[in-house]
XYZ file of C-alpha atoms in Angstrom:
558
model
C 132.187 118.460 85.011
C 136.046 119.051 83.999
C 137.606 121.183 81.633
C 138.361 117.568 79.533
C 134.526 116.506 79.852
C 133.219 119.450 78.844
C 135.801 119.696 75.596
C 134.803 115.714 74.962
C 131.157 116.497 75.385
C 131.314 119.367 73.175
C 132.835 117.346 70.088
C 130.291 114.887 70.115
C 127.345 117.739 69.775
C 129.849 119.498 66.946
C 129.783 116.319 65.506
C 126.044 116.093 65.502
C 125.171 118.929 64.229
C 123.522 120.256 67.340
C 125.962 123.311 68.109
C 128.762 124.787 66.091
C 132.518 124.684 66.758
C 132.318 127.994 67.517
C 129.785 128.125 69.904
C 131.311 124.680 71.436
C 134.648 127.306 72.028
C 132.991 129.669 73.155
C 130.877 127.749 75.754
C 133.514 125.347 76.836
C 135.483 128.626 77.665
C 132.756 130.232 79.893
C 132.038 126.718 81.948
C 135.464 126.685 83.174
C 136.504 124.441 85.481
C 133.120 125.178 88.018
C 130.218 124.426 85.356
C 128.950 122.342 83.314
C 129.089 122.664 79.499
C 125.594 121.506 79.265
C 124.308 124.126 81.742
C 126.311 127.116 79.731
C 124.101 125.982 76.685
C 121.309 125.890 78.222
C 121.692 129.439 79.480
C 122.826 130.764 76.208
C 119.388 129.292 74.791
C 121.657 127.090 72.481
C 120.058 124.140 72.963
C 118.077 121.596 75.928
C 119.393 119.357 78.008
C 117.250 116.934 76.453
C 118.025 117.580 72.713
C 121.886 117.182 74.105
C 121.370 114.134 75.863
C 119.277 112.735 72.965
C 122.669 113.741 70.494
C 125.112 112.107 72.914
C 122.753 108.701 73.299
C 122.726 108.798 68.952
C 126.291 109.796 68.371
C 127.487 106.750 71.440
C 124.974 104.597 69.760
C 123.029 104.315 73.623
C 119.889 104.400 74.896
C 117.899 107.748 75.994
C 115.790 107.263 79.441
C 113.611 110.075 80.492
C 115.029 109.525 83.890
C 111.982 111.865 85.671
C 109.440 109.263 84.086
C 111.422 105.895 85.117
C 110.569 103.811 88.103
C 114.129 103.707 89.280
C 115.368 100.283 91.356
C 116.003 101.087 95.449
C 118.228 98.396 95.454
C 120.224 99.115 92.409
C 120.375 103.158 93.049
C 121.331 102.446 96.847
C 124.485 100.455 95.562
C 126.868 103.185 95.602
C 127.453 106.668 97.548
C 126.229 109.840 97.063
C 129.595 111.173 97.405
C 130.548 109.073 94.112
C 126.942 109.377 92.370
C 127.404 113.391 92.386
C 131.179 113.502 91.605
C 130.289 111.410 88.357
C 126.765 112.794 87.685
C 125.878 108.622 87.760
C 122.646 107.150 89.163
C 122.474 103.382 88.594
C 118.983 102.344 87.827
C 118.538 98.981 87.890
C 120.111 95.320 87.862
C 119.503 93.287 84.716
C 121.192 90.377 83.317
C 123.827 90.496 85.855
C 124.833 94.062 84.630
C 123.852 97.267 86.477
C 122.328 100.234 84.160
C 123.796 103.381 84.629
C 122.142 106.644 84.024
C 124.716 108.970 83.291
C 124.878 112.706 81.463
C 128.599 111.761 80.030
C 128.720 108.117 79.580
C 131.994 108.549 77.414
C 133.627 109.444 81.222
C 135.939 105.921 81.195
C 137.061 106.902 84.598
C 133.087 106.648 86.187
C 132.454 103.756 84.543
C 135.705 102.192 85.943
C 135.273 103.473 89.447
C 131.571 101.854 89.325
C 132.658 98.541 88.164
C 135.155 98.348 91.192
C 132.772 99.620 94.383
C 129.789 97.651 92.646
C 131.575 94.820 91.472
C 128.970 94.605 88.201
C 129.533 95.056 84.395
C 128.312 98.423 83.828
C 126.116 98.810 81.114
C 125.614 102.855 80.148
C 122.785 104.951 78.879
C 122.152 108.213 78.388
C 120.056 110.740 80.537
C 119.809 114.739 81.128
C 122.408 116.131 83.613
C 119.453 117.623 85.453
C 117.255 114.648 85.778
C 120.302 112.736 86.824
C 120.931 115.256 89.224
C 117.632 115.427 90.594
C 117.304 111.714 91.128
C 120.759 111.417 92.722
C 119.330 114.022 95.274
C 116.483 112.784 96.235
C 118.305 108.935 96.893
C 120.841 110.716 98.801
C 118.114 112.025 101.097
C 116.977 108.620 101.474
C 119.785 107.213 101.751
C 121.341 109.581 104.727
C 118.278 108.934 106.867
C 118.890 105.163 106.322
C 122.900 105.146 106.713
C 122.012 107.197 109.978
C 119.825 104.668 111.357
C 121.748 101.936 110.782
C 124.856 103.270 112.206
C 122.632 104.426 115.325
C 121.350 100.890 115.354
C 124.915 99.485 115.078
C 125.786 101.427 117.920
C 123.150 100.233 120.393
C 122.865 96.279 118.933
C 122.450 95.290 122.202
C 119.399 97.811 123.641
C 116.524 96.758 125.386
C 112.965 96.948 123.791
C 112.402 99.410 126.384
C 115.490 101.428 125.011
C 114.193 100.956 121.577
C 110.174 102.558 122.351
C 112.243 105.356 124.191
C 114.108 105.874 121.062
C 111.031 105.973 118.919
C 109.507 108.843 120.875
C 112.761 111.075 120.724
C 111.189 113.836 118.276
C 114.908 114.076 117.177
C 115.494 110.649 116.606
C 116.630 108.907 113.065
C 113.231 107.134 112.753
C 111.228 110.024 113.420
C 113.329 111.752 110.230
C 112.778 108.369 108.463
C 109.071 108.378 108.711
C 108.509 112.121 107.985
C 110.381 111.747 105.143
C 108.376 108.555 103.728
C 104.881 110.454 105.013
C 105.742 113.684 103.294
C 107.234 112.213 99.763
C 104.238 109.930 99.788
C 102.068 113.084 100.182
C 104.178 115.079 97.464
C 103.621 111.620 95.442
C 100.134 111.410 95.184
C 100.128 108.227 96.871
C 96.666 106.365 98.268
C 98.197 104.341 100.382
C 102.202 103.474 102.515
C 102.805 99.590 102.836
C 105.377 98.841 105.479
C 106.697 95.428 105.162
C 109.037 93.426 106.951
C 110.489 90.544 104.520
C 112.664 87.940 106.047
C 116.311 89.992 105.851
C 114.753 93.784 104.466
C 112.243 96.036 104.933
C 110.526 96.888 102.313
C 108.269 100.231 101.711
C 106.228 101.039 99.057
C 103.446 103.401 97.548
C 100.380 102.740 96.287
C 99.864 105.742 93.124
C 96.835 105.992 91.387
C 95.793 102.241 92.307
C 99.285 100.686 91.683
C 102.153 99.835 93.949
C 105.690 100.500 93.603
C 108.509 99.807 95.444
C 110.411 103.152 97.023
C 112.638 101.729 100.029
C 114.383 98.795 100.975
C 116.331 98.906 104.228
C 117.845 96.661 106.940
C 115.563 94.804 108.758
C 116.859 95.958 112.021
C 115.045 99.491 111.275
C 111.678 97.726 111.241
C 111.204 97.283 115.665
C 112.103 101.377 115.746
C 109.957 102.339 112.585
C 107.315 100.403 113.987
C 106.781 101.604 117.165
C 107.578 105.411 116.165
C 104.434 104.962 113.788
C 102.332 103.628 116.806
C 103.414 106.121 119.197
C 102.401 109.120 116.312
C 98.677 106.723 115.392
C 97.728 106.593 119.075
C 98.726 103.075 119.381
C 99.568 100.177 122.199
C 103.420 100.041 121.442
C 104.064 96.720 123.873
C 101.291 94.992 122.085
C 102.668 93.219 119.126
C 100.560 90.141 119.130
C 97.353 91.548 117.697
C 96.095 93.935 114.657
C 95.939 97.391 115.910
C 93.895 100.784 114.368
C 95.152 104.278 114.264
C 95.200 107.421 112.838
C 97.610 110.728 113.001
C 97.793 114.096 111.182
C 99.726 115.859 108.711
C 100.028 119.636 107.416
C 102.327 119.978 104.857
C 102.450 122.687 102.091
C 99.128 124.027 103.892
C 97.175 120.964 103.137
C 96.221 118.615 106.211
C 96.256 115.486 105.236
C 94.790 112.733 107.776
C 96.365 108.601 107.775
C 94.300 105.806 108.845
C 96.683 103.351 110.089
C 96.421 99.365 110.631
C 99.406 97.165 111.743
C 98.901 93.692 111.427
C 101.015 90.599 112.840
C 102.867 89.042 110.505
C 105.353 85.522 110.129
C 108.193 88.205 109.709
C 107.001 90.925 112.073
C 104.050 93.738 111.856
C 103.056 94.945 108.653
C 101.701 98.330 108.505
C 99.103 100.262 105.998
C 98.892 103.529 105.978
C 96.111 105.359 104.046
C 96.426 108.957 103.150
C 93.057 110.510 103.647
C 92.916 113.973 101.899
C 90.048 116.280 102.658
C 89.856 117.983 99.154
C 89.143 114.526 97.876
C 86.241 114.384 99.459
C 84.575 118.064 98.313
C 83.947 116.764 95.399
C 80.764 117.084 93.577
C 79.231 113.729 91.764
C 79.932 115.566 88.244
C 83.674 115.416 89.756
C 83.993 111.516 89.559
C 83.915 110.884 85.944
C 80.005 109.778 85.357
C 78.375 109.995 82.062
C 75.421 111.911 81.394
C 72.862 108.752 81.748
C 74.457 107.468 84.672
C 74.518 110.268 87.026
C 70.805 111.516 85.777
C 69.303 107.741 87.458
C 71.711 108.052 90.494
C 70.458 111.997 90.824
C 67.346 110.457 90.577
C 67.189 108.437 93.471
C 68.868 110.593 95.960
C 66.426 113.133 94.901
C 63.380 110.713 96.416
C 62.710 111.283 100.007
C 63.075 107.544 101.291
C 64.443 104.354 99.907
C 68.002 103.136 99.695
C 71.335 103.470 97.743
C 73.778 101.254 97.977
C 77.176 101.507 96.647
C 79.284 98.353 95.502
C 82.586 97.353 94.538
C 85.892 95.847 96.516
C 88.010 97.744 98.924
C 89.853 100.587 97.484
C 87.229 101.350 94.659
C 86.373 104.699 95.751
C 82.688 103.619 97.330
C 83.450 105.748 100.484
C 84.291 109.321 98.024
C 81.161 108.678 96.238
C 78.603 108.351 99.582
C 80.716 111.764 100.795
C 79.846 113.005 97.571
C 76.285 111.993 97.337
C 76.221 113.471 100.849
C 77.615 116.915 99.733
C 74.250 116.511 97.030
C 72.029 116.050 100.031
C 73.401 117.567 102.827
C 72.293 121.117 104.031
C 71.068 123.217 107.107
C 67.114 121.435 106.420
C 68.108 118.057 106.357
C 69.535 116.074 109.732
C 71.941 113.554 108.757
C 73.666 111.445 110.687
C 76.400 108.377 109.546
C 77.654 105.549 111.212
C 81.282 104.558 110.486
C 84.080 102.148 110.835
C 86.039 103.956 110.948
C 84.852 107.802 110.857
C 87.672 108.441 107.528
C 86.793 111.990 107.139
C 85.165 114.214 109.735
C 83.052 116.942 108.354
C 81.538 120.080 109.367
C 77.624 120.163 109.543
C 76.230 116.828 109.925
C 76.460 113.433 113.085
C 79.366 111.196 112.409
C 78.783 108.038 114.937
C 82.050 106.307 115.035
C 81.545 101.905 115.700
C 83.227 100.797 118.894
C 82.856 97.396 119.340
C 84.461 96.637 121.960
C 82.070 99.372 124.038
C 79.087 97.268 122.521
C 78.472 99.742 120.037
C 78.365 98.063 116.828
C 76.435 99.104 113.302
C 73.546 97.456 113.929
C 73.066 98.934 117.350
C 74.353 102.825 116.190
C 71.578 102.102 113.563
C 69.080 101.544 116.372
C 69.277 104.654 118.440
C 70.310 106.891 115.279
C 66.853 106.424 113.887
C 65.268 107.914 117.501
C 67.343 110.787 116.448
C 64.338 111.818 113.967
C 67.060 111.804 110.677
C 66.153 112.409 107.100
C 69.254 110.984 105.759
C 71.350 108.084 107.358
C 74.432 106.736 106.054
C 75.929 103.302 107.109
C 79.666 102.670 106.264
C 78.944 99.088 105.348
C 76.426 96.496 105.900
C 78.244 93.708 107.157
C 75.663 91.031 108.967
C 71.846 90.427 108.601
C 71.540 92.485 111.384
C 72.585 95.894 110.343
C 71.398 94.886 106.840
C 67.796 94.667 108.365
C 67.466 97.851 109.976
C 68.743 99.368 107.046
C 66.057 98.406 104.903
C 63.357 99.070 107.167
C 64.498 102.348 107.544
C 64.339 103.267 104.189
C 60.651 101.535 104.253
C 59.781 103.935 106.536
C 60.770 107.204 105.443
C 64.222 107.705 105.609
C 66.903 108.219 102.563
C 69.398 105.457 103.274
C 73.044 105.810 101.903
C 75.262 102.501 102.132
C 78.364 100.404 100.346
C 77.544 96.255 99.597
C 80.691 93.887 98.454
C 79.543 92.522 95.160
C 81.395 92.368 92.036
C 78.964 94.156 89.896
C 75.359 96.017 90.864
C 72.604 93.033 90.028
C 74.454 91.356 92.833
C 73.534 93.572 95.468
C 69.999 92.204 95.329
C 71.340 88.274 95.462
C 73.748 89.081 97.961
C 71.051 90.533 100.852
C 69.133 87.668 100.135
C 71.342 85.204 100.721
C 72.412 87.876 104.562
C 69.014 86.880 105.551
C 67.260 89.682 104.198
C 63.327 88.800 102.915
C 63.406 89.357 99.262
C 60.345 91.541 99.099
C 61.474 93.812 101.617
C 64.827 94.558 99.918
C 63.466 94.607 96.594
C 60.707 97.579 97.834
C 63.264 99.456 99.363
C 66.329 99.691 97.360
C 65.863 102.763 94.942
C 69.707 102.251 92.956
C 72.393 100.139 93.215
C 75.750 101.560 91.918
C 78.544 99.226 91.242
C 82.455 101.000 90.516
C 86.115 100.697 89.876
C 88.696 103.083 89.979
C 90.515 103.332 86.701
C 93.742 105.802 85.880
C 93.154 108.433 83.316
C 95.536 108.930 80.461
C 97.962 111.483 80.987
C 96.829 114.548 78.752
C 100.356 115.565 77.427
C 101.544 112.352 76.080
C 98.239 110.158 75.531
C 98.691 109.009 71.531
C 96.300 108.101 69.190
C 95.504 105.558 67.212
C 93.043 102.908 65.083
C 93.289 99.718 66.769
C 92.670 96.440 64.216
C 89.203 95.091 63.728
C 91.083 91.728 65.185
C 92.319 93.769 68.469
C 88.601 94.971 68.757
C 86.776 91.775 68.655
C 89.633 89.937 71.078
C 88.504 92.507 73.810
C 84.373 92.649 72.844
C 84.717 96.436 71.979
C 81.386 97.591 70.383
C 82.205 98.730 66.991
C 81.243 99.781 63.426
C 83.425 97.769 60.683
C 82.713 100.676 58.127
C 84.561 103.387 60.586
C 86.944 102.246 63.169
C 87.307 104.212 66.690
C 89.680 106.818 67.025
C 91.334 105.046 70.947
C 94.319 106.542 72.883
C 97.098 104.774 74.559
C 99.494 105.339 77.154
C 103.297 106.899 76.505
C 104.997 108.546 79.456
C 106.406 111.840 80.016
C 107.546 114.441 82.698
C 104.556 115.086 83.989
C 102.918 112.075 84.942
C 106.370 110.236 85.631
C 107.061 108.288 82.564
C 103.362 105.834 83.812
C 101.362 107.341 80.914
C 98.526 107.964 83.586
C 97.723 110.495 85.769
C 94.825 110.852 88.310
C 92.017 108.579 88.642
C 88.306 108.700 87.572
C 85.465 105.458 87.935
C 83.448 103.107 85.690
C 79.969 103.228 87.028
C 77.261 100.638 86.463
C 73.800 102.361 87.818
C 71.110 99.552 88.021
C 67.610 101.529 89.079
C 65.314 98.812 90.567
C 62.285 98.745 88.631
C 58.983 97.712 88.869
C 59.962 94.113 86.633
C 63.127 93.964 88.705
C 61.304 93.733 91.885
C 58.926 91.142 91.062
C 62.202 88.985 89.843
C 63.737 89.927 92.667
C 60.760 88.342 95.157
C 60.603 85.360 92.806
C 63.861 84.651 94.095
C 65.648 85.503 90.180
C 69.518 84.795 89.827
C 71.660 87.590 89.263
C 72.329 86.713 86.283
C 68.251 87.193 85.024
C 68.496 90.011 87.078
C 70.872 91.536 85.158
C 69.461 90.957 81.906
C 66.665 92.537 82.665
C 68.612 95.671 84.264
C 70.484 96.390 80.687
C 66.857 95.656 79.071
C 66.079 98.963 80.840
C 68.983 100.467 80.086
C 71.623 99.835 81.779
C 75.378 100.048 81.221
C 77.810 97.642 82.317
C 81.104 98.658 84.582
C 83.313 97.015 80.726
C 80.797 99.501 78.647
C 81.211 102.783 80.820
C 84.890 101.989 80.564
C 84.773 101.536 77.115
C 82.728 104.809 76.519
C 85.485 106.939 78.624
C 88.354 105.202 76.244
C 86.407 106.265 73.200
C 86.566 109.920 75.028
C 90.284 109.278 74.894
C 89.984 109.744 78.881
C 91.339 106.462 79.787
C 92.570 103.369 77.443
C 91.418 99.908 76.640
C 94.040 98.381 78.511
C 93.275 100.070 81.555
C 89.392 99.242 81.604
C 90.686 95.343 80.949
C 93.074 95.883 84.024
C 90.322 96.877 86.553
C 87.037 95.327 85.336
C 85.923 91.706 84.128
């Protein structure tokens, strides 16, 4: 910042009331022509870059962004140098209404807002944000962005290279693309992020994150870096790299900061080119104990319940991504111990463990769930868990096995835990066999937790209540919490996950419904006659906690 800045910048706090005229001297003195007048203050404890930034957005008449907490637009940020973003201290944000929003510490700099109407070619349209989160931001695009501008020119350079060239240029550990995918691996790590989508659109490619159950959008590139991506993360997943006609299965490893961290991969063919998912498999998520996963007292005492019986079956519901396959490790981690032989069958093996038989499917080699199941029960085990029951088949075995004596762990795809019971029947499976061996049936969603540094209370509206079907007494409304946004959890208001359980124990009345050939529907009714609470109700209990918030049980359950 210039001499001139840093005398403008310091008026408009004088004039604020946040500093004196003195101290504005006497600051403005000391910053020179190297330093900031913002970092001086901050130093001499006179006051935060936020209370500063907060003055200059009142006395302009601007909006403040907490630029840490904002989702910021690739495609807007991308639209100028870094060169010009740091000379400035500018970060555009995003495109809207055919202006471009610029974060900026100093938006009363003329001479940055002119220089960014002429390379962009937009109106710009200023607001106010903290020279260090503006900093910070501009850094971390600038990373980006070199990797990219590399690639591209390296791309440029060889337009005309063979696909042969290309897979050659993928497995160069020095490469452009190799630096390109470590960096979107290891900010997606530092991220938190469940999942890397890798999508070629018809003239970009687009990546994005998956954070605590939600995408958003972190990259958008030329489309000619998708061929070189693509094949450098095939070459690192154990992949065919010539095949390009049919879905493909992977996996690599990571250690960064000290923490291995494990991807399953899958590319897929798609009408613009191979997609590719990448799931981050972290081992520490899977030491977790049942109390770990957010169930409530009732809940976890029927599900302890079960696992503590010697035979029968537990079966885990919900869709894909839900968290089914954290809460069998977990219930193995209950179970599991140098007494008990315990064997699983996967598809894939996600996480490999120390101390028990992980049986990976191969299907191609013939060896499928159903016939894994078969020879893992000459094994002599007290516990078995199956990844999934997919066909009548592997459903079949399972439930004989837990008829005859073993404790049998698997995950079902029904919407809700009455289902389960339905949904075997209708695989092929004789009702009175399933209904005598199924012990539980736990249904779940993943839900975000409210971030505990900004979550706000409040007293939502008797009208606001009854719209959504919460439970409640007219003489005393609930105390609920809400989402904000701050520093720490990005500006999202959530932070972490946790799950809404429903536990259905199959009871004596339940079985006898169940080989009368019952609905799921009178199935259910007489599950929450027993006791049972519903996936809306656990979510419901956890907002009145002030763990999670109305909004977000509505977003993930029916």
């Amino acid at each position: 910042m210039s001499a001139a800045s840093g005398k403008r910048l310091g008026r408009v706090l004088v004039q604020s009331g946040l500093i004196t005229q003195e101290q504005m001297e006497t600051a403005v003195t000391e910053a020179g022509e190297t330093r900031s007048l913002t970092t001086v203050l901050i130093e001499q404890g006179i006051a935060s870059d936020t209370k500063i930034a907060q003055a200059v957005a009142e006395s302009m008449g601007l909006a403040f962004v907490d630029l840490a907490g904002y989702e910021i637009d690739p495609n807007a940020a991308m639209l100028i140098s870094a060169e010009l973003a740091k000379r400035h201290s500018v970060l555009p944000i995003k495109i809207q209404d055919d202006e471009l929003v610029v974060a900026m510490a100093d938006p009363a700099n003329i001479f940055a807002i002119d220089d960014l109407r002429i390379v962009t070619g937009y109106e710009i349209r200023p607001i106010v944000a903290t020279e260090s989160d503006v900093e910070a931001a501009i850094e971390k695009f600038a990373t980006m962005n070199q990797n990219v501008d590399q690639m591209v020119g390296d791309l440029d350079d060889t337009s005309a290279e063979t696909e042969r060239e290309a897979e050659e240029a993928a497995a160069d550990e020095e490469a452009p693309v190799v630096k390109l995918m470590n960096l979107i691996v290891s900010e997606a790590i530092r991220q938190g992020a469940g999942d890397i989508y890798v999508e070629p659109q018809e003239t970009e490619l687009r990546v994005r994150y998956r954070i605590d159950g939600v995408c958003q959008e972190v990259m958008r590139s030329p489309i000619k870096l998708h061929r070189q991506l693509l094949s450098r993360i095939k070459i690192a997943s154990g992949m065919d790299i010539a095949e390009k006609r049919v879905p493909q299965d992977g996996r690599f490893g990571v250690v960064l900061d000290g923490k291995t961290v494990d991807f399953r991969v899958a590319v897929l063919p798609a009408v613009n080119g191979e997609m590719c998912v990448m799931r981050l498999l972290r081992k520490d998520s899977i030491m977790l104990s049942l109390e770990d996963l957010g169930f409530l007292e009732e809940p976890i005492g029927r599900l302890l319940d079960a696992l503590g019986r010697p035979y029968g079956c537990i079966l885990v519901t919900g869709p894909t991504g839900s968290g089914k396959s954290t809460t069998l490790y977990a219930a193995i981690n209950k179970t599991t111990s140098p007494t008990v032989n315990l064997i699983t069958v996967e598809d894939p093996v996600e996480y490999r463990l120390e101390g028990l038989s992980q049986v990976q499917v191969n299907e191609r080699a013939g060896l499928t769930f159903a016939s894994a199941l078969r020879s893992i029960l000459r094994q002599d085990p007290d516990v078995v868990m199956i990844g999934e029951i997919r066909d009548k088949e592997t459903a079949s075995i399972a439930i004989e096995a837990a008829l005859t004596g073993h404790l049998v762990l698997s995950t079902l795809h029904t919407n809700d835990a009455p289902s389960a019971l339905t949904r075997l029947t209708e695989m092929g499976v004789e009702p009175f066999l399933s209904a005598s061996a199924i012990n539980c049936v736990l249904a779940q969603r993943l839900g975000r937790r409210l971030c505990p540094e900004c979550k706000e209370a409040y007293t939502p509206t008797p009208e606001a209540l009854d719209r959504v079907r919460f439970p409640y007494d007219p003489e005393h409304l609930p105390t609920l919490y809400r989402a904000v946004g701050c520093k720490r959890c990005g500006g999202i208001g959530y932070k972490g996950r946790m799950g809404f359980h429903e536990v259905m124990t199959v009871s004596e009345d339940i079985e006898r419904a169940c080989v009368n050939h019952a609905s799921s529907d009178e199935i259910k009714r007489m599950a929450l006659a027993a006791g049972m609470r519903t996936l809306r109700d656990d979510g419901f209990a956890k907002a009145l906690l002030g763990v999670t918030s109305i909004e977000e049980v509505l977003r993930v359950v029916v």
